[in-house]
Coordinates of C-alpha atoms in Angstrom, one line a residue:
Chain A
X1455 CA 55.6 -38.7 32.2
X1456 CA 55.2 -35.1 30.9
X1457 CA 51.9 -33.5 31.4
X1458 CA 49.7 -33.9 28.4
X1459 CA 49.3 -30.5 26.6
X1460 CA 45.9 -29.3 25.3
X1461 CA 45.5 -26.6 22.6
X1462 CA 42.2 -24.8 23.5
X1463 CA 40.6 -22.6 20.7
X1464 CA 37.7 -20.6 22.2
X1465 CA 36.8 -17.0 21.3
X1466 CA 34.7 -16.4 24.5
X1467 CA 37.3 -15.3 26.9
X1468 CA 35.6 -16.2 30.1
X1469 CA 34.9 -19.7 28.9
X1470 CA 38.5 -20.1 27.9
X1471 CA 39.7 -18.9 31.3
X1472 CA 37.5 -21.4 33.1
X1473 CA 38.6 -24.3 30.9
X1474 CA 42.2 -23.3 31.3
X1475 CA 41.9 -23.2 35.1
X1476 CA 40.1 -26.5 35.2
X1477 CA 42.6 -28.3 33.0
X1478 CA 45.6 -26.9 34.9
X1479 CA 43.9 -28.1 38.2
X1480 CA 43.5 -31.5 36.6
X1481 CA 47.1 -31.7 35.7
X1482 CA 47.2 -30.7 32.1
X1483 CA 49.3 -28.1 30.3
X1484 CA 47.2 -25.6 28.3
X1485 CA 47.8 -23.5 25.2
X1486 CA 45.1 -20.8 24.7
X1487 CA 44.0 -19.4 21.3
X1488 CA 41.3 -16.7 20.9
X1489 CA 40.3 -18.0 17.4
X1490 CA 41.1 -20.5 14.8
X1491 CA 43.8 -18.4 13.1
X1492 CA 45.7 -18.0 16.4
X1493 CA 45.4 -21.7 17.1
X1494 CA 47.0 -22.5 13.8
X1495 CA 49.9 -20.2 14.6
X1496 CA 50.4 -21.6 18.1
X1497 CA 50.1 -25.2 16.6
X1498 CA 52.9 -24.4 14.2
X1499 CA 55.3 -23.5 17.0
X1500 CA 54.3 -25.9 19.8
X1501 CA 53.8 -29.6 20.5
X1502 CA 50.4 -30.6 21.9
X1503 CA 48.4 -33.8 22.4
X1504 CA 44.8 -32.8 21.9
X1505 CA 42.8 -30.0 20.3
X1506 CA 39.8 -28.6 22.2
X1507 CA 38.0 -26.2 19.9
X1508 CA 34.8 -24.2 19.5
X1509 CA 33.2 -24.2 16.1
X1510 CA 32.0 -20.7 15.4
X1511 CA 34.9 -18.4 15.8
X1512 CA 36.0 -15.2 14.0
X1513 CA 38.7 -15.3 11.3
X1514 CA 39.0 -19.1 11.1
X1515 CA 36.2 -21.5 12.1
X1516 CA 36.7 -24.6 14.2
X1517 CA 35.8 -26.7 11.2
X1518 CA 38.6 -25.3 9.1
X1519 CA 41.0 -25.5 12.0
X1520 CA 40.4 -29.2 12.4
X1521 CA 40.8 -29.8 8.7
X1522 CA 44.1 -28.0 8.5
X1523 CA 45.7 -29.5 11.6
X1524 CA 44.6 -33.0 10.6
X1525 CA 46.3 -32.5 7.2
X1526 CA 49.6 -32.6 9.0
X1527 CA 48.5 -34.9 11.9
X1528 CA 45.7 -37.2 10.8
X1529 CA 45.6 -39.0 14.1
X1530 CA 45.3 -35.8 16.3
X1531 CA 42.6 -36.3 18.9
X1532 CA 40.0 -33.6 18.8
X1533 CA 37.1 -32.4 21.0
X1534 CA 34.7 -30.0 19.5
X1535 CA 32.5 -27.8 21.8
X1536 CA 29.5 -26.2 20.2
X1537 CA 26.1 -24.6 20.8
X1538 CA 25.0 -25.7 17.4
X1539 CA 25.4 -29.3 16.3
X1540 CA 26.9 -29.1 12.8
X1541 CA 24.6 -30.6 10.1
X1542 CA 25.7 -34.2 9.6
X1543 CA 27.1 -34.5 13.1
X1544 CA 30.7 -35.6 13.8
X1545 CA 31.0 -37.2 10.4
X1546 CA 30.8 -33.8 8.7
X1547 CA 33.8 -32.6 10.7
X1548 CA 35.9 -35.7 10.4
X1549 CA 39.1 -35.5 8.6
X1550 CA 42.0 -37.9 9.1
X1551 CA 41.4 -40.9 11.4
X1552 CA 42.1 -39.6 14.9
X1553 CA 39.4 -39.8 17.6
X1554 CA 36.8 -37.0 17.6
X1555 CA 34.2 -36.1 20.2
X1556 CA 31.4 -33.6 19.9
X1557 CA 30.3 -31.9 23.2
X1558 CA 27.3 -29.6 23.3
X1559 CA 27.4 -26.3 25.0
X1560 CA 26.6 -25.5 27.8
X1561 CA 29.5 -27.8 28.7
X1562 CA 29.4 -30.3 31.6
X1563 CA 32.9 -29.7 33.2
X1564 CA 33.1 -33.4 34.4
X1565 CA 32.1 -34.8 31.0
X1566 CA 34.7 -32.5 29.4
X1567 CA 37.5 -33.7 31.8
X1568 CA 36.5 -37.4 31.4
X1569 CA 36.7 -37.1 27.6
X1570 CA 40.1 -35.3 27.7
X1571 CA 41.5 -37.9 30.0
X1572 CA 40.2 -40.7 27.8
X1573 CA 41.7 -39.2 24.6
X1574 CA 45.1 -38.4 26.2
X1575 CA 45.3 -41.6 28.1
X1576 CA 46.0 -39.7 31.4
X1577 CA 44.9 -41.3 34.6
X1578 CA 44.2 -39.5 37.8
Chain B
X563 CA -44.1 66.7 -55.9
X564 CA -47.4 67.5 -57.7
X565 CA -45.4 67.3 -60.9
X566 CA -44.2 63.8 -60.1
X567 CA -47.7 62.7 -59.2
X568 CA -49.0 64.2 -62.5
X569 CA -46.3 62.3 -64.4
X570 CA -47.2 58.9 -62.7
X571 CA -50.9 59.7 -63.4
X572 CA -50.1 60.4 -67.0
X573 CA -48.1 57.1 -67.3
X574 CA -50.8 54.8 -65.7
X575 CA -53.7 53.5 -67.8
X576 CA -56.8 55.6 -67.3
X577 CA -58.9 52.7 -66.0
X578 CA -56.3 52.0 -63.1
X579 CA -56.5 55.7 -62.2
X580 CA -60.2 55.5 -62.0
X581 CA -60.1 52.4 -59.9
X582 CA -57.6 53.9 -57.5
X583 CA -59.7 57.0 -57.2
X584 CA -62.8 54.9 -56.5
X585 CA -60.9 52.9 -53.9
X586 CA -59.8 56.1 -52.3
X587 CA -63.4 57.2 -52.2
X588 CA -64.6 54.0 -50.6
X589 CA -61.9 53.5 -48.0
X590 CA -61.0 57.1 -47.4
X591 CA -59.3 57.3 -44.1
X592 CA -58.5 53.5 -44.1
X593 CA -55.9 54.0 -46.8
X594 CA -53.2 54.0 -44.2
X595 CA -54.2 50.4 -43.3
X596 CA -53.6 49.2 -46.8
X597 CA -50.1 50.7 -46.7
X598 CA -49.5 48.9 -43.4
X599 CA -50.7 45.5 -44.9
X600 CA -48.5 46.0 -47.9
X601 CA -45.4 46.7 -45.7
X602 CA -46.2 43.6 -43.6
X603 CA -46.3 41.4 -46.8
X604 CA -43.1 42.9 -48.1
X605 CA -41.5 42.1 -44.7
X606 CA -42.8 38.5 -44.8
X607 CA -41.5 38.0 -48.3
X608 CA -38.1 39.5 -47.4
X609 CA -37.9 37.2 -44.3
X610 CA -38.6 34.2 -46.5
X611 CA -35.8 35.2 -48.9
X612 CA -33.4 35.8 -46.0
X613 CA -34.2 32.4 -44.5
X614 CA -33.8 30.6 -47.8
X615 CA -30.5 32.3 -48.3
X616 CA -29.2 31.1 -45.0
X617 CA -26.7 28.3 -45.7
X618 CA -26.3 24.9 -44.3
X619 CA -29.9 24.0 -43.6
X620 CA -31.9 21.1 -45.0
X621 CA -35.2 22.5 -46.3
X622 CA -38.4 21.0 -47.5
X623 CA -39.1 22.3 -51.1
X624 CA -42.8 21.4 -50.7
X625 CA -43.0 23.6 -47.6
X626 CA -41.4 26.5 -49.4
X627 CA -43.9 26.2 -52.3
X628 CA -46.8 26.2 -49.8
X629 CA -45.3 29.2 -48.1
X630 CA -45.0 31.1 -51.3
X631 CA -48.6 30.1 -52.2
X632 CA -49.7 31.4 -48.8
X633 CA -47.8 34.6 -49.5
X634 CA -49.5 34.9 -52.8
X635 CA -52.9 34.2 -51.2
X636 CA -52.3 36.9 -48.6
X637 CA -51.3 39.4 -51.3
X638 CA -54.2 38.4 -53.4
X639 CA -56.7 38.9 -50.6
X640 CA -55.3 42.4 -50.2
X641 CA -55.7 43.0 -53.9
X642 CA -59.2 41.7 -53.6
X643 CA -60.0 44.4 -51.1
X644 CA -58.8 47.0 -53.6
X645 CA -60.6 45.4 -56.5
X646 CA -63.9 44.9 -54.8
X647 CA -63.8 48.5 -53.7
X648 CA -63.0 49.5 -57.3
X649 CA -65.9 47.6 -59.0
X650 CA -68.7 50.0 -59.6
X651 CA -71.8 49.1 -57.7
X652 CA -69.9 47.3 -55.0
X653 CA -68.7 50.6 -53.6
X654 CA -71.0 50.4 -50.6
X655 CA -70.0 47.0 -49.4
X656 CA -67.4 48.2 -46.9
X657 CA -68.1 45.2 -44.6
X658 CA -66.8 42.8 -47.3
X659 CA -63.7 44.9 -47.8
X660 CA -62.9 44.8 -44.1
X661 CA -63.4 41.1 -43.9
X662 CA -61.0 40.5 -46.8
X663 CA -58.5 42.9 -45.1
X664 CA -58.7 41.0 -41.9
X665 CA -58.1 37.7 -43.7
X666 CA -55.0 39.2 -45.3
X667 CA -53.7 40.5 -42.0
X668 CA -54.2 37.1 -40.3
X669 CA -52.5 35.4 -43.2
X670 CA -49.5 37.7 -42.8
X671 CA -49.2 37.2 -39.0
X672 CA -49.5 33.4 -39.4
X673 CA -46.9 33.4 -42.1
X674 CA -44.5 35.5 -40.0
X675 CA -44.8 33.1 -37.1
X676 CA -44.6 29.8 -39.1
X677 CA -41.9 30.9 -41.4
X678 CA -38.6 30.0 -39.6
X679 CA -39.8 26.7 -38.3
X680 CA -41.4 25.7 -41.6
X681 CA -38.4 26.7 -43.7
X682 CA -36.0 24.8 -41.4
X683 CA -38.0 21.5 -41.4
X684 CA -35.9 18.7 -42.8
X685 CA -37.1 17.1 -46.1
X686 CA -38.8 13.8 -46.1
X687 CA -35.6 11.9 -47.0
X688 CA -33.7 13.3 -44.1
X689 CA -36.6 12.6 -41.8
X690 CA -36.4 9.0 -42.9
X691 CA -32.7 9.0 -42.1
X692 CA -33.3 10.5 -38.7
X693 CA -35.9 7.8 -38.0
X694 CA -33.3 5.1 -38.9
X695 CA -30.6 6.7 -36.7
X696 CA -33.1 6.8 -33.8
X697 CA -34.1 3.2 -34.3
X698 CA -30.5 2.2 -34.3
X699 CA -29.9 4.1 -31.1
X700 CA -32.9 2.4 -29.5
X701 CA -31.6 -1.0 -30.6
X702 CA -28.2 -0.2 -29.2
X703 CA -29.8 0.9 -25.9
X704 CA -31.9 -2.3 -25.8
X705 CA -28.8 -4.4 -26.5
X706 CA -26.8 -2.6 -23.9
X707 CA -29.6 -3.0 -21.5
X708 CA -29.8 -6.7 -22.3
X709 CA -26.0 -7.0 -21.9
X710 CA -26.2 -5.2 -18.5
X711 CA -28.9 -7.6 -17.5
X712 CA -26.8 -10.5 -18.6
X713 CA -23.8 -9.1 -16.7
X714 CA -26.0 -8.6 -13.7
X715 CA -27.3 -12.1 -13.7
X716 CA -24.0 -13.8 -14.4
X717 CA -21.5 -11.9 -12.4
X718 CA -19.8 -14.2 -9.8
X719 CA -20.6 -11.7 -7.1
X720 CA -24.0 -11.9 -5.5
X721 CA -25.9 -8.8 -6.7
X722 CA -29.3 -7.5 -5.6
X723 CA -31.5 -4.4 -5.8
X724 CA -33.6 -3.6 -2.8
X725 CA -36.4 -1.1 -2.4
X726 CA -37.3 0.9 0.7
X727 CA -40.9 0.3 1.8
X728 CA -43.0 3.0 3.3
X729 CA -42.8 1.3 6.6
X730 CA -39.0 1.6 6.6
X731 CA -38.4 -2.1 5.8
X732 CA -36.4 -3.3 2.8
X733 CA -37.6 -5.8 0.2
X734 CA -35.5 -7.6 -2.5
X735 CA -36.6 -6.5 -5.9
X736 CA -34.1 -8.1 -8.2
X737 CA -31.4 -10.7 -7.4
X738 CA -28.9 -12.5 -9.6
X739 CA -28.0 -16.1 -9.9
X740 CA -24.9 -15.8 -7.6
X741 CA -27.2 -14.3 -4.9
X742 CA -29.5 -17.2 -5.2
X743 CA -26.6 -19.6 -4.9
X744 CA -25.2 -17.7 -1.9
X745 CA -28.4 -17.9 0.1
X746 CA -29.5 -21.2 -1.4
X747 CA -33.1 -20.1 -2.1
X748 CA -35.0 -20.1 -5.4
X749 CA -35.9 -16.7 -6.9
X750 CA -39.6 -17.0 -6.0
X751 CA -38.7 -17.1 -2.3
X752 CA -36.5 -14.0 -2.7
X753 CA -38.3 -11.5 -4.8
X754 CA -40.5 -9.3 -2.5
X755 CA -38.9 -10.9 0.6
X756 CA -37.4 -9.0 3.5
X757 CA -33.8 -9.9 4.5
X758 CA -35.1 -11.6 7.7
X759 CA -37.4 -13.9 5.7
X760 CA -34.5 -16.0 4.4
X761 CA -31.3 -14.9 6.3
X762 CA -30.3 -15.6 9.9
X763 CA -31.6 -12.8 12.0
X764 CA -28.2 -11.5 12.9
X765 CA -27.1 -11.4 9.3
X766 CA -30.4 -9.7 8.3
X767 CA -30.0 -7.1 11.0
X768 CA -26.4 -6.4 9.9
X769 CA -27.5 -6.0 6.2
X770 CA -30.4 -3.7 7.1
X771 CA -28.2 -1.6 9.2
X772 CA -25.8 -1.2 6.3
X773 CA -28.7 -0.3 3.9
X774 CA -29.9 2.4 6.3
X775 CA -26.3 3.7 6.7
X776 CA -25.9 3.9 2.9
X777 CA -29.2 5.7 2.6
X778 CA -28.4 8.1 5.5
X779 CA -25.0 8.9 4.3
X780 CA -26.0 8.9 0.6
X781 CA -22.8 7.1 -0.3
X782 CA -21.4 3.6 -0.9
X783 CA -21.0 1.6 2.3
X784 CA -18.6 -1.3 2.5
X785 CA -18.5 -3.9 5.3
X786 CA -16.9 -7.2 6.0
X787 CA -18.6 -9.3 8.6
X788 CA -18.8 -12.9 9.7
X789 CA -22.2 -14.3 9.1
X790 CA -23.8 -17.6 10.1
X791 CA -25.7 -19.6 7.6
X792 CA -26.3 -23.3 7.0
X793 CA -22.6 -23.9 6.1
X794 CA -21.3 -22.5 9.4
X795 CA -19.5 -19.2 9.7
X796 CA -18.6 -17.4 6.5
X797 CA -17.1 -14.0 5.9
X798 CA -19.1 -11.7 3.6
X799 CA -17.7 -8.6 2.0
X800 CA -20.7 -6.5 1.2
X801 CA -21.0 -3.2 -0.7
X802 CA -24.2 -1.2 -0.9
X803 CA -24.8 1.8 -3.3
X804 CA -27.8 4.1 -3.0
X805 CA -29.4 4.3 -6.5
X806 CA -31.7 7.2 -5.6
X807 CA -31.6 8.2 -2.0
X808 CA -34.0 11.1 -2.7
X809 CA -37.7 10.9 -3.7
X810 CA -40.3 8.3 -3.1
X811 CA -38.9 5.5 -5.1
X812 CA -35.8 4.6 -3.0
X813 CA -33.6 1.7 -4.2
X814 CA -30.2 0.4 -3.3
X815 CA -27.9 -1.8 -5.3
X816 CA -25.8 -4.2 -3.3
X817 CA -23.2 -6.9 -3.8
X818 CA -21.9 -9.7 -1.6
X819 CA -18.7 -11.6 -2.0
X820 CA -17.9 -14.6 0.1
X821 CA -14.2 -13.9 1.1
X822 CA -14.0 -16.8 3.6
X823 CA -11.4 -18.8 1.6
X824 CA -9.3 -15.7 0.9
X825 CA -9.3 -14.7 4.6
X826 CA -8.4 -18.2 5.7
X827 CA -5.6 -18.3 3.2
X828 CA -4.3 -15.0 4.5
X829 CA -4.4 -16.1 8.1
X830 CA -2.7 -19.4 7.1
X831 CA 0.0 -17.4 5.5
X832 CA 0.3 -15.2 8.5
X833 CA 0.6 -18.2 10.7
X834 CA 3.2 -19.8 8.4
X835 CA 5.2 -16.6 8.4
X836 CA 4.8 -16.4 12.2
X837 CA 6.1 -19.9 12.7
X838 CA 9.0 -19.2 10.4
X839 CA 9.8 -16.1 12.4
X840 CA 9.6 -18.1 15.6
X841 CA 11.9 -20.8 14.1
X842 CA 14.4 -18.2 13.1
X843 CA 14.0 -16.5 16.5
X844 CA 14.6 -19.8 18.4
X845 CA 17.8 -20.5 16.5
X846 CA 19.0 -17.0 17.3
X847 CA 18.0 -17.2 20.9
X848 CA 19.7 -20.6 21.3
X849 CA 22.9 -19.1 19.9
X850 CA 22.8 -15.9 22.0
X851 CA 22.1 -17.8 25.2
X852 CA 24.4 -20.7 24.8
X853 CA 27.5 -18.6 25.3
X854 CA 26.6 -17.0 28.7
X855 CA 25.0 -20.2 30.0
X856 CA 28.2 -22.1 29.0
X857 CA 30.3 -19.6 30.9
X858 CA 28.0 -19.9 33.9
X859 CA 28.2 -23.7 33.8
X860 CA 32.0 -23.7 33.6
X861 CA 32.5 -21.2 36.4
X862 CA 29.9 -22.9 38.6
X863 CA 31.9 -26.1 38.0
X864 CA 35.1 -24.2 39.0
X865 CA 33.5 -23.0 42.3
X866 CA 32.3 -26.4 43.1
X867 CA 35.6 -28.0 42.3
X868 CA 37.3 -25.5 44.6
X869 CA 35.0 -26.3 47.5
X870 CA 35.1 -30.1 46.9
X871 CA 38.9 -30.1 47.1
X872 CA 38.5 -28.9 50.6
X873 CA 41.2 -26.3 50.1
X874 CA 38.6 -23.5 50.0
X875 CA 40.1 -20.4 48.5
X876 CA 37.5 -17.7 49.1
X877 CA 39.0 -15.3 46.5
X878 CA 38.7 -18.0 43.7
X879 CA 35.2 -18.9 44.6
X880 CA 34.2 -15.3 44.8
X881 CA 35.7 -14.6 41.4
X882 CA 33.8 -17.6 39.9
X883 CA 30.6 -16.4 41.5
X884 CA 31.0 -12.8 40.2
X885 CA 31.5 -14.2 36.7
X886 CA 28.3 -16.2 37.1
X887 CA 26.5 -13.1 38.3
X888 CA 27.8 -11.1 35.4
X889 CA 26.7 -13.7 32.9
X890 CA 23.2 -13.8 34.4
X891 CA 23.0 -10.1 33.9
X892 CA 24.0 -10.6 30.3
X893 CA 21.2 -13.1 30.0
X894 CA 18.7 -10.6 31.6
X895 CA 19.6 -7.9 29.2
X896 CA 19.0 -10.3 26.4
X897 CA 15.6 -11.2 27.8
X898 CA 14.8 -7.6 28.2
X899 CA 15.5 -7.0 24.6
X900 CA 13.3 -9.9 23.6
X901 CA 10.6 -8.4 25.7
X902 CA 11.0 -5.1 24.0
X903 CA 10.7 -6.9 20.7
X904 CA 7.5 -8.8 21.4
X905 CA 5.7 -5.7 22.8
X906 CA 5.6 -3.3 19.9
X907 CA 2.6 -1.5 21.4
X908 CA 4.6 -0.7 24.5
X909 CA 3.9 2.8 25.6
X910 CA 5.6 4.8 22.9
X911 CA 5.3 8.0 24.8
X912 CA 3.7 11.0 23.3
X913 CA 6.5 13.6 23.5
X914 CA 6.8 16.1 20.8
X915 CA 10.4 16.2 19.6
X916 CA 12.6 17.1 16.7
X917 CA 13.6 14.0 14.7
X918 CA 16.6 15.8 13.2
X919 CA 17.9 16.4 16.8
X920 CA 17.6 12.8 17.6
X921 CA 19.5 11.9 14.4
X922 CA 22.2 14.4 15.2
X923 CA 22.5 13.0 18.7
X924 CA 22.7 9.4 17.5
X925 CA 25.3 10.1 14.8
X926 CA 27.4 12.1 17.2
X927 CA 27.5 9.2 19.7
X928 CA 28.9 6.7 17.2
X929 CA 30.8 8.6 14.5
X930 CA 34.1 8.6 16.5
X931 CA 33.7 4.9 17.4
X932 CA 33.3 4.0 13.7
X933 CA 36.0 6.4 12.5
X934 CA 38.5 4.3 14.5
X935 CA 37.5 1.3 12.3
X936 CA 38.0 3.3 9.2
X937 CA 34.3 4.0 8.5
X938 CA 33.2 7.6 8.3
X939 CA 29.6 8.3 9.4
X940 CA 28.2 11.6 8.0
X941 CA 24.9 13.3 8.7
X942 CA 23.1 15.4 6.1
X943 CA 20.2 17.1 7.6
X944 CA 18.2 20.0 6.2
X945 CA 18.0 22.9 8.6
X946 CA 14.3 22.6 9.3
X947 CA 12.2 21.5 12.2
X948 CA 10.8 17.9 11.9
X949 CA 8.4 17.5 14.7
X950 CA 7.3 13.9 15.5
X951 CA 5.6 12.3 18.4
X952 CA 7.0 9.4 20.4
X953 CA 10.0 8.7 22.5
X954 CA 13.2 10.4 21.3
X955 CA 15.4 7.7 22.9
X956 CA 13.6 5.0 20.9
X957 CA 14.3 6.9 17.6
X958 CA 17.9 7.2 18.6
X959 CA 18.1 3.5 19.4
X960 CA 16.6 2.6 16.0
X961 CA 18.9 4.9 14.2
X962 CA 21.9 3.6 16.2
X963 CA 20.9 0.1 15.1
X964 CA 20.7 1.2 11.5
X965 CA 24.1 2.9 11.6
X966 CA 25.7 0.0 13.4
X967 CA 24.3 -2.4 10.8
X968 CA 25.6 -0.1 8.0
X969 CA 29.0 0.4 9.5
X970 CA 29.4 -3.4 10.1
X971 CA 28.6 -4.0 6.5
X972 CA 31.2 -1.5 5.4
X973 CA 33.8 -2.9 7.8
X974 CA 33.2 -6.4 6.5
X975 CA 33.6 -5.3 2.9
X976 CA 36.8 -3.5 3.9
X977 CA 38.3 -6.8 5.0
X978 CA 38.1 -8.1 1.4
X979 CA 38.5 -4.8 -0.4
X980 CA 40.7 -2.5 1.7
X981 CA 40.4 0.3 -0.9
X982 CA 36.6 0.3 -1.1
X983 CA 34.7 3.5 -0.2
X984 CA 33.9 3.3 3.5
X985 CA 31.1 5.7 4.3
X986 CA 27.8 5.7 6.1
X987 CA 25.6 8.6 5.2
X988 CA 22.7 9.5 7.3
X989 CA 20.2 11.8 5.6
X990 CA 17.1 13.2 7.1
X991 CA 14.4 15.4 5.6
X992 CA 10.7 16.2 6.0
X993 CA 8.6 15.1 3.1
X994 CA 5.6 17.5 3.1
X995 CA 3.8 15.5 0.3
X996 CA 3.6 12.3 2.4
X997 CA 3.7 14.3 5.6
X998 CA 6.5 12.2 7.1
X999 CA 10.0 12.5 8.3
X1000 CA 12.4 10.3 6.1
X1001 CA 15.6 9.0 7.7
X1002 CA 17.9 7.3 5.3
X1003 CA 21.0 5.4 6.2
X1004 CA 23.1 4.6 3.2
X1005 CA 26.2 2.6 3.3
X1006 CA 28.9 1.4 0.9
X1007 CA 28.9 -2.1 2.2
X1008 CA 27.9 -3.8 -1.0
X1009 CA 24.2 -4.1 -0.4
X1010 CA 21.9 -6.7 1.0
X1011 CA 21.8 -10.0 -1.0
X1012 CA 18.4 -10.4 -2.6
X1013 CA 18.0 -13.8 -1.0
X1014 CA 18.2 -12.3 2.5
X1015 CA 16.0 -9.2 1.9
X1016 CA 12.9 -11.0 3.2
X1017 CA 14.6 -12.2 6.4
X1018 CA 16.8 -9.3 7.6
X1019 CA 14.0 -7.8 9.7
X1020 CA 13.4 -11.2 11.4
X1021 CA 14.4 -11.1 15.1
X1022 CA 17.7 -12.8 15.7
X1023 CA 18.5 -13.1 12.1
X1024 CA 22.1 -12.2 11.6
X1025 CA 24.9 -12.9 9.1
X1026 CA 27.6 -11.7 11.5
X1027 CA 30.2 -13.7 13.2
X1028 CA 29.4 -15.0 16.7
X1029 CA 29.5 -12.2 19.2
X1030 CA 29.3 -9.6 16.5
X1031 CA 25.6 -9.1 16.4
X1032 CA 22.5 -10.2 18.0
X1033 CA 20.2 -10.1 15.0
X1034 CA 17.9 -7.7 16.9
X1035 CA 18.9 -4.3 15.7
X1036 CA 16.9 -4.1 12.5
X1037 CA 14.0 -5.9 14.1
X1038 CA 13.9 -3.4 17.0
X1039 CA 14.3 -0.5 14.5
X1040 CA 11.3 -1.8 12.6
X1041 CA 9.3 -2.1 15.8
X1042 CA 10.1 1.5 16.8
X1043 CA 9.0 2.7 13.3
X1044 CA 5.8 0.8 13.4
X1045 CA 4.9 1.8 16.9
X1046 CA 5.2 5.4 15.8
X1047 CA 3.0 4.8 12.7
X1048 CA 5.9 4.7 10.3
X1049 CA 7.8 2.0 8.4
X1050 CA 11.3 0.6 7.8
X1051 CA 12.3 -0.6 4.3
X1052 CA 15.5 -1.4 2.5
X1053 CA 16.8 -1.4 -1.1
X1054 CA 20.2 -1.7 -2.7
X1055 CA 21.8 1.2 -4.5
X1056 CA 24.8 1.6 -6.9
X1057 CA 25.1 -2.1 -7.7
X1058 CA 28.0 -2.8 -9.9
X1059 CA 29.8 0.4 -8.9
X1060 CA 32.4 1.0 -6.1
X1061 CA 29.6 2.8 -4.2
X1062 CA 27.4 -0.3 -4.0
X1063 CA 25.5 -0.5 -0.8
X1064 CA 22.2 -0.6 0.9
X1065 CA 19.8 2.1 2.0
X1066 CA 17.6 1.6 5.0
X1067 CA 14.7 4.0 5.0
X1068 CA 12.9 4.8 8.2
X1069 CA 9.8 6.9 8.0
X1070 CA 7.9 8.6 10.9
X1071 CA 4.7 10.6 10.5
X1072 CA 5.2 14.4 11.0
X1073 CA 3.4 15.5 14.1
X1074 CA 2.0 18.6 12.5
X1075 CA 2.4 20.6 9.4
X1076 CA 3.3 23.7 11.3
X1077 CA 6.9 24.3 12.3
X1078 CA 7.8 23.8 15.9
X1079 CA 8.1 26.7 18.2
X1080 CA 11.5 28.3 18.1
X1081 CA 13.8 26.8 20.7
X1082 CA 15.2 29.0 23.4
X1083 CA 18.8 29.9 22.8
X1084 CA 20.9 29.5 26.0

C-alpha cells in the first residue's frame, strides 16, 4: 500500500516544518504549501489523500481553499488547524460531504496524528 | 463835540433836560454807576435774546415772560432812581436813590445767574412726558427685578447669597428653591444660618474655605468635591462669585449643582470603553500568541518523539530546542510591547531634542525598504528648529509605526489598483500659534473606513493579514504622543480622487518658543 499523501497548507514556516517532519516520521508523504493559493496550485498537479490547512493565510484563506477543493472532490477529508474557532464551528466550513475535523492551535501533536491516521485509514 | 451835545439838547424836550440836570446835580460823581447799571441791563437783555435764539431747546414760555418782567422791573427801578432824583423837593433823599440803585443791581445779577437755566427749562408738557418715561423705566426695572427674582428662585441649580459677618463667619442671606431641595431644609432654617448649622461639618468647611478663597482672590472660584449628606456620597459642583469683595457689606453669590449622576455615567462609559478595549486586546493577544505557542508545542513534540524512539539524534533535538527558544523570545518581545503599552507614564525622559531630526532619521531608515515595495516615502520638513522634550527614540518609534501603517495601506491598495498613486508624505512643522510641533503622515492608501475610525487606536486592533501586523503600532504611537503631552488623530483626505488616503496627525508641545542653540558643525 502506498503511503497516504497529505497536503499541508500553513503560512507559518516553522510550524509547517515541524508538521512535515512529524508526518514523514509517522510514514506519510507530505506536500507543503505556504498559503491557500499555493495549495490550490499544488492540488491541481498532484494526488493527495487529505488536506491539513490553517484558516487565516495570506492570498487565499483556508475557508476558501476548502470550498474550492471540495467542489472537485466533495469527499476529500479535511483537518482545519486554527487559533480562532470560526463563528458557527465546523458547520460554517463544511462543503461537500467528506469528513472534517477542527483542531485548535496550539496543536497537540499526538491528537493531530491520531486524526490524520483515522481519516486516511492508516494503521501503525 | 459841544456842537453835538447842543444839538441833542435842542432836540430833547425842555422838561427832560431839566430833570437830567437835576439828577446830575443830585448824584454828581455817582453818574458813572448809572452808566454801569445800564450796561449790565443791556448785557442781560442781549444774553436773553441770544439764549432764546439758540436752536433745538424746549423752552417754557411762562418763564420767558417772567424773565422779561424781571428785566423790566430792574430797568424800572433804575429809572426810579433817576426820577426820584429829578422830582423837585426829593432832591435830598440820596439814601432812597441808593436803595433803589442797589435793588436794580441785585436784580441784574440775579437775572444773569438764573437766565440760562431758566430759559432751558422744559415746558410743562415735556415735563409730563419725562415723568411718564421715568415711570416706565421704573416699571421696567421692577419687572426685570421681579424676573430676576423668579429666575433666581426657579433655576434648577441651587443658588444662594451669603454675607460675611464681622467675626469672619458666613451666613446665608438668600437661598432659592433648588437650594432648599438640595439640603432638604425649609427656608426658615436656612436664612441667617451658618453652613455648619445644616451641612455636614466636612462639607461646611469645604464651602467656607471656597468662600474665603473667592473673597481673597476677588474672583470666581469653582470646585468639584464629594460631599456626604443624608443620601450618601454626592458630587457637588460649586461656583462662588464675590459680589462686592471691598467695603463693609461683603456678599458672595454661589451655585451648587449635583453632578453625581453625570459623573457616574461618565465613569460607566469609561468602564464600558475599557472593557471593550480589553476585549479587543484579548482577541489580538490570543492571535499574536497562538502562532509562537503552536510552533513551540509542535517542536517540543518533535524533540520528545525523537527521544522516545530511542534513536536519540542530538542534532535534531538541539534544532527543535533552539526553535523553542526562539519562539519564547518572540513571545517575550510581544509581552514587552504589551508592557510598554500599559505603562504610558513610563519615564519619558526629559531630553531636549529636535523633532525634525527624529523625523528625518525615521524616514531615512524606512524609505528604501518601502521603495522596494513600490511605495515612496517623502519627508517635507521646514528648515527650522523644533525643540521638544522627551525621548527621541520614542518619537522615532511612533513615527515609524505611522509610516509603516501608511505604507501598508498603500501597498494593499496597490494590489487591487496597480496604477494608483503610491506615496507616503511625512510633513513636519512647528505651529507657533498652538505652540506645538505637528507631524503629519499622509498616504494614498484610500483612507480609514469610517466604521473603523473609533477602533484603530485600540491595542491589537488590526485589519492586516496574519503575521502582517500586530495591531500595536498606532496604539504605541498614541501612547508616545500622550506621554509627551501631545495627541494623535486621524482624518481622511481626497476622498473620491485618486489621491484618497488618510492623514495621521501627531502633535507634541514645543519645549520653548526660543530657537535651539545652533548645533556644532563637525
